[in-house]
XYZ file of C-alpha atoms in Angstrom:
730
model
C -21.314 76.699 23.149
C -24.476 75.183 24.614
C -26.526 72.062 23.997
C -29.777 71.388 25.826
C -30.951 67.856 26.669
C -34.209 67.059 28.455
C -34.636 64.016 30.687
C -37.360 62.992 33.127
C -36.223 63.996 36.596
C -36.246 60.398 37.861
C -33.505 59.412 35.399
C -31.056 62.088 36.558
C -31.852 61.681 40.253
C -32.414 57.951 40.242
C -28.939 57.205 41.555
C -29.496 59.673 44.394
C -32.815 58.132 45.369
C -31.326 54.668 45.123
C -28.465 55.708 47.362
C -30.879 57.231 49.855
C -32.840 54.002 49.933
C -29.848 51.715 50.335
C -28.640 50.392 53.642
C -25.354 51.869 54.778
C -22.407 49.506 54.341
C -21.570 47.869 57.701
C -17.931 48.971 57.498
C -18.955 52.572 56.886
C -21.395 52.530 59.799
C -18.754 50.959 62.048
C -16.306 53.739 61.129
C -18.882 56.412 61.949
C -19.678 54.851 65.314
C -15.998 54.541 66.205
C -15.451 58.222 65.503
C -18.581 59.168 67.425
C -17.374 57.189 70.438
C -14.074 59.098 70.450
C -15.688 62.503 70.851
C -18.125 64.318 73.089
C -20.396 67.261 72.326
C -21.339 69.519 75.232
C -24.051 72.101 74.637
C -23.850 75.004 77.074
C -26.689 77.175 78.402
C -26.820 79.043 75.070
C -26.796 75.882 72.972
C -23.233 76.547 71.762
C -21.564 73.205 70.928
C -18.204 72.451 72.518
C -16.787 69.485 70.591
C -14.047 67.429 72.287
C -12.240 64.844 70.152
C -9.209 62.611 70.495
C -7.806 63.744 67.146
C -8.424 66.739 64.919
C -10.289 64.431 62.547
C -12.564 63.261 65.376
C -13.283 66.873 66.286
C -14.138 67.709 62.662
C -16.557 64.762 62.596
C -18.306 66.170 65.677
C -18.250 69.725 64.373
C -20.047 68.761 61.178
C -22.564 66.663 63.092
C -23.298 69.585 65.445
C -23.668 72.045 62.558
C -26.170 69.741 60.891
C -28.120 69.533 64.148
C -28.378 73.323 64.263
C -29.112 74.059 60.607
C -28.676 71.266 58.060
C -30.491 73.261 55.381
C -27.874 76.013 55.388
C -25.050 73.457 55.345
C -26.483 71.836 52.235
C -27.321 75.105 50.484
C -23.785 76.409 50.945
C -22.457 73.346 49.126
C -25.020 73.590 46.348
C -23.786 77.152 45.930
C -20.055 76.308 46.071
C -20.088 73.148 43.935
C -22.343 74.665 41.274
C -25.459 72.569 41.878
C -27.841 75.381 42.803
C -29.851 75.036 39.587
C -30.933 71.576 40.748
C -33.087 73.482 43.241
C -33.520 76.984 41.815
C -34.017 75.982 38.189
C -32.466 77.521 35.108
C -32.286 80.927 36.793
C -29.199 79.578 38.585
C -27.565 78.013 35.519
C -24.924 80.683 35.035
C -24.296 80.840 38.745
C -23.395 77.140 38.510
C -21.342 77.630 35.355
C -19.338 80.365 37.090
C -18.559 78.070 40.015
C -17.463 75.236 37.757
C -15.191 77.485 35.730
C -12.792 77.323 38.673
C -13.340 74.013 40.501
C -15.250 71.126 38.974
C -16.169 67.909 40.727
C -13.533 66.085 38.670
C -10.799 68.531 39.676
C -11.834 68.520 43.348
C -11.729 64.710 43.427
C -8.245 64.726 41.912
C -7.021 67.272 44.481
C -8.485 65.181 47.282
C -6.592 62.118 46.076
C -3.356 64.134 46.024
C -3.893 65.712 49.456
C -1.521 64.986 52.353
C -2.602 62.372 54.874
C -3.599 64.885 57.560
C -5.882 66.786 55.164
C -7.425 63.587 53.807
C -8.327 62.603 57.356
C -10.127 65.932 57.894
C -11.924 65.741 54.560
C -13.104 62.199 55.250
C -14.315 63.183 58.724
C -16.194 66.126 57.209
C -18.161 63.715 55.006
C -18.534 61.098 57.744
C -19.945 63.585 60.238
C -22.647 64.823 57.871
C -23.495 61.347 56.586
C -23.790 60.006 60.124
C -26.145 62.879 60.921
C -28.349 61.940 57.959
C -28.219 58.272 58.973
C -29.321 59.070 62.525
C -31.958 61.589 61.396
C -33.951 59.753 58.692
C -36.736 62.340 58.836
C -34.361 64.969 57.405
C -34.836 65.138 53.633
C -31.931 66.795 51.780
C -32.796 68.857 48.723
C -30.044 67.279 46.627
C -27.076 65.942 48.611
C -28.067 62.645 50.164
C -24.449 61.604 50.625
C -21.579 63.990 51.311
C -18.149 63.227 49.867
C -14.616 64.205 50.988
C -13.853 66.316 47.912
C -16.652 68.786 48.550
C -14.842 71.193 50.949
C -12.251 71.800 48.239
C -14.931 73.795 46.395
C -15.544 75.963 49.483
C -12.133 76.550 50.953
C -11.595 80.150 52.003
C -14.516 81.008 54.265
C -15.670 84.327 52.842
C -19.249 84.812 51.699
C -18.917 84.149 48.008
C -15.244 84.563 47.292
C -13.868 86.594 44.441
C -15.930 84.924 41.711
C -19.090 86.806 42.714
C -17.672 89.915 41.037
C -18.091 88.193 37.658
C -21.306 89.372 35.963
C -23.734 86.543 35.241
C -25.565 88.627 32.636
C -22.355 89.185 30.692
C -21.491 85.505 30.961
C -24.840 84.549 29.487
C -24.466 87.070 26.662
C -21.179 85.387 25.723
C -21.986 81.708 26.238
C -25.589 81.928 25.030
C -25.690 84.840 22.560
C -29.130 86.012 21.545
C -30.893 84.291 24.427
C -33.940 86.162 25.673
C -34.672 83.807 28.538
C -34.671 85.135 32.059
C -31.892 82.945 33.348
C -29.977 85.081 35.799
C -30.332 84.382 39.505
C -28.691 87.549 40.766
C -28.271 91.110 39.556
C -25.353 93.451 40.020
C -25.697 95.044 43.495
C -27.057 98.556 43.566
C -25.112 101.300 45.242
C -28.262 102.099 47.247
C -27.544 99.380 49.798
C -24.213 97.603 49.271
C -24.258 93.898 50.122
C -23.251 93.001 53.669
C -19.765 91.863 52.802
C -18.213 94.203 55.290
C -16.901 93.700 58.809
C -15.014 95.528 61.564
C -11.866 94.331 63.288
C -10.093 96.163 66.151
C -6.921 95.179 68.023
C -5.685 96.972 71.157
C -2.050 96.729 72.292
C -1.119 96.079 75.954
C 0.020 99.699 76.352
C -3.581 100.867 75.813
C -5.219 98.102 77.867
C -6.024 98.483 81.565
C -4.996 94.869 82.180
C -1.799 95.117 80.146
C -3.101 92.389 77.822
C -3.876 92.624 74.118
C -7.561 92.893 73.178
C -9.342 91.882 69.968
C -12.775 92.866 68.637
C -14.408 90.555 66.076
C -17.395 91.896 64.127
C -18.227 90.337 60.738
C -21.096 91.870 58.774
C -22.945 89.223 56.785
C -26.491 88.169 56.024
C -28.179 87.085 59.243
C -27.570 83.498 60.408
C -24.784 83.010 57.847
C -22.380 81.764 60.503
C -22.632 79.667 63.647
C -20.822 79.915 67.001
C -18.757 76.831 67.840
C -15.899 75.578 70.005
C -13.808 72.691 68.678
C -11.088 70.959 70.717
C -8.797 67.969 70.183
C -5.907 66.300 71.989
C -3.729 67.206 68.993
C -3.624 70.903 69.898
C -6.836 72.209 68.352
C -8.781 74.582 70.629
C -10.570 77.116 68.431
C -13.653 79.155 69.315
C -15.601 81.456 67.029
C -17.661 81.724 63.879
C -17.828 78.890 61.364
C -19.512 79.307 58.003
C -22.170 76.606 57.714
C -20.621 73.511 56.158
C -16.972 74.383 56.766
C -14.770 72.547 59.256
C -12.600 75.439 60.433
C -13.273 78.453 62.631
C -13.242 81.338 60.194
C -13.211 84.323 62.575
C -12.283 83.600 66.152
C -9.584 82.748 68.637
C -7.765 80.056 70.555
C -6.126 80.391 73.973
C -3.089 82.155 72.525
C -4.221 84.324 69.609
C -7.202 85.569 67.629
C -7.936 86.550 64.040
C -10.592 88.738 62.486
C -11.094 88.801 58.707
C -12.614 91.758 56.912
C -13.537 91.650 53.236
C -10.618 93.035 51.265
C -10.643 95.107 48.112
C -6.961 94.613 47.403
C -6.447 94.018 43.687
C -6.181 90.231 43.413
C -7.865 89.695 40.031
C -7.165 90.908 36.540
C -9.094 90.818 33.279
C -7.368 90.246 29.952
C -8.503 91.342 26.498
C -7.934 88.329 24.266
C -7.555 88.564 20.485
C -9.289 85.433 19.134
C -9.592 83.900 15.663
C -11.491 80.881 14.334
C -9.562 78.653 11.987
C -8.998 74.968 11.315
C -12.163 74.131 13.279
C -11.084 75.729 16.558
C -10.441 79.044 18.305
C -6.934 80.490 18.639
C -5.732 83.436 20.729
C -2.773 85.699 20.142
C 0.077 85.706 22.671
C 3.242 87.565 21.776
C 4.326 86.522 18.285
C 2.446 83.213 18.358
C -1.133 81.921 18.251
C -2.205 79.446 20.916
C -5.261 77.161 20.846
C -8.072 78.242 23.160
C -8.616 75.529 25.758
C -12.092 74.027 25.952
C -13.872 72.193 28.742
C -17.282 70.551 28.531
C -19.516 70.634 31.602
C -23.016 69.252 32.146
C -25.311 71.503 34.175
C -28.563 69.921 35.385
C -31.433 72.203 36.392
C -34.916 71.699 37.768
C -37.723 72.463 35.336
C -41.053 71.957 37.024
C -41.555 68.239 37.610
C -38.635 67.194 35.455
C -34.882 67.729 35.434
C -33.297 69.194 32.297
C -29.621 69.686 31.620
C -27.448 71.893 29.457
C -24.114 70.793 28.076
C -21.843 73.817 27.908
C -18.340 74.467 26.621
C -16.133 76.696 28.767
C -13.341 78.552 26.979
C -10.105 79.558 28.665
C -6.665 80.933 27.922
C -3.596 80.580 30.121
C -4.872 83.646 31.997
C -8.099 81.935 33.026
C -11.686 81.295 31.889
C -13.430 83.560 29.380
C -16.228 85.440 31.140
C -17.588 87.910 28.569
C -17.053 89.696 25.273
C -16.214 93.296 24.450
C -16.605 94.101 20.776
C -14.636 91.484 18.840
C -12.462 90.576 21.820
C -12.972 87.972 24.518
C -12.311 88.807 28.175
C -10.630 86.238 30.405
C -10.002 86.555 34.128
C -7.092 85.575 36.373
C -7.544 85.006 40.106
C -6.369 82.812 42.955
C -7.402 79.197 42.357
C -5.511 76.938 44.797
C -8.199 74.984 46.704
C -5.878 72.710 48.685
C -3.559 75.503 49.820
C -6.515 77.755 50.636
C -8.218 75.083 52.720
C -4.930 74.258 54.444
C -4.362 77.904 55.348
C -7.937 78.294 56.606
C -7.518 75.319 58.935
C -3.901 75.657 60.051
C -4.232 79.246 61.240
C -6.717 78.074 63.879
C -3.831 76.137 65.510
C -1.360 79.048 65.543
C -0.122 80.036 68.992
C 1.477 83.448 68.393
C 2.327 86.038 65.762
C 5.278 84.063 64.414
C 3.328 80.840 63.837
C 0.332 82.726 62.409
C 2.575 84.624 59.999
C 4.127 81.309 58.932
C 0.688 80.050 57.885
C 0.114 83.322 56.021
C 3.021 82.348 53.768
C 0.702 79.912 51.990
C -0.662 83.116 50.405
C -4.156 81.997 49.461
C -6.296 84.348 51.568
C -7.263 86.421 48.550
C -10.516 88.028 49.675
C -9.696 89.017 53.250
C -7.710 91.412 55.369
C -6.683 90.144 58.811
C -6.606 91.893 62.203
C -4.651 89.882 64.806
C -3.746 89.855 68.502
C -1.934 87.332 70.703
C -1.181 86.560 74.343
C 2.397 87.804 73.963
C 1.042 91.307 73.414
C 1.476 91.501 69.647
C -1.148 93.137 67.450
C -0.881 93.041 63.659
C -2.614 93.664 60.345
C -2.231 92.091 56.892
C -3.894 93.625 53.829
C -4.710 90.321 52.167
C -1.892 87.847 51.619
C -2.413 86.844 47.969
C -1.068 89.734 45.897
C 0.174 89.042 42.351
C 3.444 90.708 41.377
C 2.837 92.942 38.356
C 4.629 95.223 35.948
C 4.020 98.740 37.365
C 3.949 100.210 33.865
C 0.322 99.131 33.291
C -3.008 100.321 34.682
C -4.107 97.228 36.594
C -7.569 98.595 37.308
C -8.416 98.222 33.611
C -8.479 95.088 31.400
C -4.973 94.254 30.149
C -3.822 93.342 26.646
C -3.715 89.549 26.872
C -1.512 89.321 23.788
C 1.309 91.191 25.551
C 3.406 88.799 27.697
C 4.517 91.760 29.827
C 1.002 91.909 31.334
C 1.271 88.405 32.824
C 1.590 88.006 36.570
C 5.184 87.559 37.729
C 4.497 85.305 40.685
C 3.245 86.542 44.078
C 4.554 89.114 46.484
C 6.079 87.631 49.600
C 4.127 88.186 52.805
C 6.753 90.637 54.049
C 6.211 92.715 50.892
C 2.459 93.169 51.221
C 0.877 95.977 53.243
C 1.441 94.862 56.804
C 1.629 96.438 60.247
C 2.930 95.069 63.544
C 2.693 96.802 66.941
C 2.077 100.377 65.683
C 2.922 103.308 67.934
C -0.750 104.283 68.072
C -1.417 101.177 70.184
C -4.437 100.169 68.114
C -5.407 98.755 64.723
C -8.738 98.963 62.911
C -10.059 97.817 59.571
C -13.574 98.343 58.303
C -13.094 97.253 54.662
C -11.409 100.540 53.943
C -7.957 101.737 52.993
C -5.043 100.186 54.907
C -3.465 103.628 55.087
C -5.651 104.635 58.071
C -5.558 101.360 60.042
C -3.492 102.873 62.884
C -4.010 106.618 62.544
C -0.717 108.477 62.103
C 1.169 105.177 62.528
C -0.469 103.630 59.453
C 1.474 102.304 56.456
C 2.358 104.913 53.824
C 0.936 104.614 50.273
C 4.260 105.634 48.760
C 5.878 102.457 50.108
C 3.732 100.108 48.007
C 2.588 99.593 44.411
C -0.716 101.322 43.753
C -2.419 98.051 42.797
C -2.027 96.667 46.325
C -4.696 98.893 47.849
C -6.938 100.766 45.406
C -9.790 101.099 47.915
C -10.675 104.423 49.529
C -11.771 105.126 53.074
C -15.406 104.761 54.164
C -17.630 106.162 56.882
C -17.131 103.196 59.218
C -13.380 103.635 58.878
C -13.719 107.324 59.778
C -15.761 106.426 62.864
C -13.347 103.686 63.931
C -10.307 105.966 63.764
C -12.164 108.583 65.781
C -13.318 106.320 68.617
C -9.993 104.479 68.912
C -7.986 107.712 68.837
C -10.140 109.425 71.449
C -9.867 106.682 74.069
C -6.664 106.633 76.102
C -7.036 103.148 77.560
C -9.403 100.217 77.085
C -11.135 97.421 78.946
C -13.416 94.835 77.349
C -16.375 97.015 78.364
C -15.003 100.209 76.849
C -13.963 98.345 73.712
C -17.564 97.131 73.359
C -18.756 100.719 73.880
C -16.367 101.952 71.186
C -17.593 99.275 68.790
C -21.189 100.387 69.446
C -20.477 104.103 69.027
C -23.683 105.531 67.470
C -22.228 108.370 65.418
C -23.266 108.391 61.734
C -20.515 110.142 59.805
C -22.379 109.561 56.551
C -24.645 112.527 57.379
C -21.880 115.016 58.225
C -22.086 116.692 54.814
C -25.527 115.584 53.622
C -27.594 117.168 56.384
C -25.955 120.628 56.304
C -26.592 120.549 52.575
C -30.267 119.740 53.221
C -30.545 122.606 55.731
C -28.998 124.899 53.128
C -31.487 123.658 50.524
C -34.329 124.539 52.915
C -33.116 128.125 53.078
C -32.645 128.343 49.317
C -36.163 127.072 48.678
C -37.642 129.224 51.494
C -39.500 126.308 53.067
C -42.678 127.573 54.785
C -44.659 124.384 55.306
C -44.850 123.803 59.061
C -44.007 120.072 58.975
C -41.001 120.586 56.712
C -39.746 123.518 58.820
C -40.043 121.470 62.021
C -38.351 118.436 60.470
C -35.449 120.629 59.317
C -35.111 122.056 62.856
C -34.978 118.532 64.311
C -32.306 117.477 61.846
C -30.286 120.677 62.317
C -30.168 120.083 66.078
C -29.379 116.361 65.798
C -26.016 115.120 67.092
C -25.815 112.554 64.232
C -26.074 109.662 66.686
C -28.625 106.895 66.191
C -30.895 105.627 68.959
C -34.067 103.656 69.463
C -35.884 106.784 70.661
C -34.469 109.156 68.032
C -36.954 110.843 65.691
C -34.061 112.488 63.858
C -32.648 109.069 62.954
C -35.984 108.135 61.384
C -36.060 111.344 59.356
C -32.430 111.155 58.277
C -32.522 107.510 57.164
C -35.874 107.828 55.369
C -34.726 110.931 53.499
C -31.167 109.658 52.996
C -32.321 106.467 51.313
C -34.441 108.477 48.883
C -31.417 110.664 48.157
C -29.248 107.645 47.429
C -31.881 106.183 45.141
C -32.165 109.435 43.189
C -28.385 109.852 43.094
C -27.971 106.302 41.860
C -30.366 106.985 38.979
C -28.164 109.875 37.850
C -24.938 107.866 37.633
C -23.516 106.928 34.258
C -23.779 103.229 33.298
C -21.105 101.267 35.135
C -20.202 104.194 37.392
C -19.574 103.040 40.980
C -18.155 105.892 43.061
C -16.603 105.394 46.497
C -18.592 106.426 49.595
C -17.232 109.977 49.930
C -17.319 110.540 46.196
C -20.965 109.487 46.013
C -21.895 111.883 48.816
C -20.296 114.767 46.906
C -22.057 113.591 43.742
C -25.473 113.752 45.453
C -24.746 117.176 46.914
C -23.618 118.607 43.572
C -25.962 116.855 41.135
C -29.307 116.880 42.966
C -30.961 120.337 42.924
C -32.078 121.949 46.174
C -35.728 121.776 45.123
C -35.462 117.988 44.732
C -33.798 117.585 48.126
C -36.709 119.376 49.787
C -39.186 117.428 47.688
C -37.641 114.185 48.970
C -38.013 115.449 52.540
C -41.695 116.201 51.934
C -42.155 112.723 50.438
C -40.477 111.218 53.492
C -42.831 112.983 55.890
C -45.857 111.956 53.840
C -44.684 108.344 53.693
C -44.226 108.222 57.475
C -47.660 109.786 58.024
C -49.342 107.325 55.674
C -47.664 104.321 57.291
C -47.730 105.294 60.968
C -50.167 108.192 61.355
C -47.437 110.696 62.252
C -44.003 111.562 60.894
C -42.660 112.115 64.414
C -41.916 108.469 65.048
C -39.008 106.997 66.987
C -36.451 104.978 65.052
C -36.885 101.864 67.188
C -40.609 101.820 66.434
C -39.966 101.101 62.767
C -36.472 99.543 62.764
C -37.010 95.997 64.069
C -35.497 92.576 64.574
C -37.778 89.596 63.943
C -37.203 85.863 63.514
C -40.257 83.705 62.884
C -39.494 80.622 60.802
C -35.776 79.844 60.760
C -35.971 79.423 56.982
C -33.156 80.678 54.779
C -35.651 83.177 53.367
C -37.272 84.549 56.507
C -40.780 86.043 56.476
C -41.828 89.179 58.363
C -45.103 90.343 59.860
C -45.960 93.644 61.565
C -48.541 91.838 63.702
C -45.994 89.404 65.158
C -43.589 90.182 68.038
C -40.373 91.997 67.134
C -37.626 93.907 68.938
C -36.574 97.550 68.432
C -33.044 98.165 67.143
C -31.139 101.442 67.409
C -28.245 100.905 65.044
C -28.440 101.373 61.294
C -27.019 100.238 57.991
C -23.248 100.506 57.762
C -23.645 102.694 54.675
C -24.160 105.645 57.051
C -21.073 104.805 59.115
C -22.756 102.739 61.823
C -20.051 100.511 63.306
C -22.718 98.148 64.621
C -24.406 97.334 61.326
C -28.096 96.519 60.838
C -29.301 96.431 57.242
C -33.104 96.563 57.237
C -35.935 97.165 54.778
C -39.671 96.777 54.387
C -41.200 93.652 52.865
C -44.446 92.903 51.095
C -47.205 93.434 53.631
C -45.033 95.311 56.160
C -44.696 98.977 57.010
C -41.939 98.467 59.544
C -38.382 97.640 58.490
C -36.802 94.301 59.427
C -33.114 93.468 59.602
C -31.611 90.957 57.181
C -27.868 91.504 57.579
C -25.074 93.249 59.408
C -23.734 92.210 62.805
C -23.662 88.419 63.080
C -21.194 86.651 65.397
C -19.594 89.423 67.480
C -16.904 88.870 70.127
C -14.388 90.668 72.323
C -11.344 88.807 73.636
C -8.626 89.539 76.189
C -5.440 87.470 75.790
C -4.074 87.336 79.338
C -2.641 84.468 81.385
C -6.217 83.208 81.250
C -8.343 84.091 78.230
C -11.505 86.138 78.804
C -14.069 86.450 76.023
C -17.631 87.601 75.449
C -19.798 87.034 72.390
C -23.252 87.304 70.864
C -24.910 85.969 67.706
C -27.924 87.067 65.697
C -30.926 85.649 67.527
C -29.669 82.288 68.724
C -27.768 79.105 67.973
C -30.601 76.998 66.551
C -32.644 77.434 63.373
C -35.552 75.511 64.908
C -38.365 77.835 66.116
C -39.285 75.220 68.731
C -35.818 75.394 70.297
C -35.128 77.506 73.342
C -32.029 78.711 71.510
C -33.896 80.134 68.520
C -34.019 83.728 69.811
C -32.518 83.542 73.301
C -29.714 85.940 72.319
C -31.936 88.344 70.376
C -32.339 90.781 73.272
C -28.582 90.957 73.802
C -27.921 91.301 70.078
C -30.395 94.130 69.542
C -28.973 96.132 72.449
C -25.286 95.629 71.692
C -24.757 93.400 74.735
C -22.679 90.243 75.115
C -22.690 86.932 76.990
C -19.666 85.370 78.684
C -17.881 82.729 76.596
C -17.431 79.307 78.199
C -13.917 78.516 77.029
C -12.221 76.404 79.669
C -13.380 72.838 80.471
C -14.536 73.775 83.964
C -16.659 76.631 82.558
C -18.185 74.338 79.963
C -18.981 71.678 82.594
C -20.526 74.225 84.954
C -22.847 75.502 82.237
C -23.552 72.241 80.422
C -27.120 71.839 79.220
C -26.539 68.494 77.499
C -23.603 66.119 76.974
C -23.660 63.380 74.345
C -21.878 61.454 71.625
C -23.115 61.946 68.033
C -25.966 59.579 67.329
C -27.238 59.459 70.880
């Protein structure tokens, strides 16, 4: 399965260094300059780039150039991740990360798809590469880690816009155990996420119908939860009808979550069932592997890939053989059986859908783009200027035989377990203009998206929406139901509602435990009184928030340790598990440990939440560093695990006693779709990754206090707030 070859690093990278040292071909440079001359970049008072191009391709050229100006390192790293070249930087620890990526799209396949792409897509792909290459040409001091020359096929490896796509659910440890049996090397870059702090793959999306809007216009709230600085705020315009504003994932040439003058779209990570595992019966004979399918035996397909990885001062490489059946690649082994996986793998269609939706002008045209059915990892909340609000629970849903349990691996030898095509968009869980007048999704069940007007589970196959509700979903339904009518300001207030539903059952249980254990220590008794009188709402000046979070995290850690291997309960289920499985004496013990920890770190356990929960940005590096002695800003909101709609995932680091945020709210916006669009937005910290830039942390104060800036959308607004105007290369 694996063959290791060792080369000096200069042999494998020689062609890259040679390319970097070569002069650019005059024709290539002329093409770059022509494109640059046809577009203008205007940076407003916040450093947000507004890119104006003659054609869509010109605008893409400028968009990529502007992204590289703001954070080239993140652009490059996202492509090392997507292509499967991360081990060239991270070493062998990333080898199986790279193998996983190349199981689905290799460089060879991406190049072939590029060659077969329609003319309009080829033009965008070529401008993507041209924009980044022109940036490198005009910034010779910038030293890429690996990619000295970007190529048009690369975006086809990174086509949907979500953080890691569906493939991140595939265990790297299990892959290594199959493809490299018996290996004792530490060669896994990432571990399975703990339930203690789920990864920030969440997000909140709200849409308000005209009937519940003071202005009579539809409103949209956009709130992705990702690792900090994962996305950038941009505005890209062309004379071919492109006019999209919003969040772009570094390195992509489409606005992922945002709006144009006529409509807006917010994606939340979906847990709709879009992947299936198959148990394959495999035999070795006649010098190859065969797998059983129905009454026949089929040859297992093989694919050889070469995976280079950094090893100190040299570059090594492994040659690996990937196995696959017609279901998909083999990802692990269970007993004597191999496990293959089936998932969406249509790079060209996915990239087309990601781009074309940014040019939709109403519900009908947006829904038409949805019919490409390649948005496999996202739900969509939508609003338009005609007053329509809508929700789609994914749009890639395989059609399956309802007689099987699709949450478990299927018998790959039974043809009846094969997918039977895809459900049409009109057949998936969808909602348009509900009677409630509002829509919400917070990565939870679609059956609460509009309160009593939500879709009914009985109308759909169970595999379409296996996910349960969560505490953010509970909060969202409450705040949207309670408000009779909305403005942009009250929608912002609703989105920043501080109630933490995750403590509704946990804290009464703790108070009960205190009575059972007859707590008589003065500090513990006082802490219990504070928590009993708390309104469950976070705040910078709240001592109760400090106590609840400190104790709650210890509870989750202890509860996690008591779970059976592989057990991953839903949010409400895990709360009940902690209440039932952790004895009262241990709950009080954890409270005592929390008070002692706070005393040791800060001299007193009565400390306000904002004193220890902080925002700090010092270096602009992908891996930020934190320092208690350096300036930081207090933050009131908390991790989304407790139901905080405004999410702020924070922890301590080596050498710190305070907690610093690393993920949660990122690009956040509210939009009103009237005769003239009105929008406000904020990003984590600022537009630039350069600590010397005035736009490094100029939005940090707004961000930490849940406040927004006005969006400069129309040309006159952009001109009136222009900080700099230039062509790329100037």
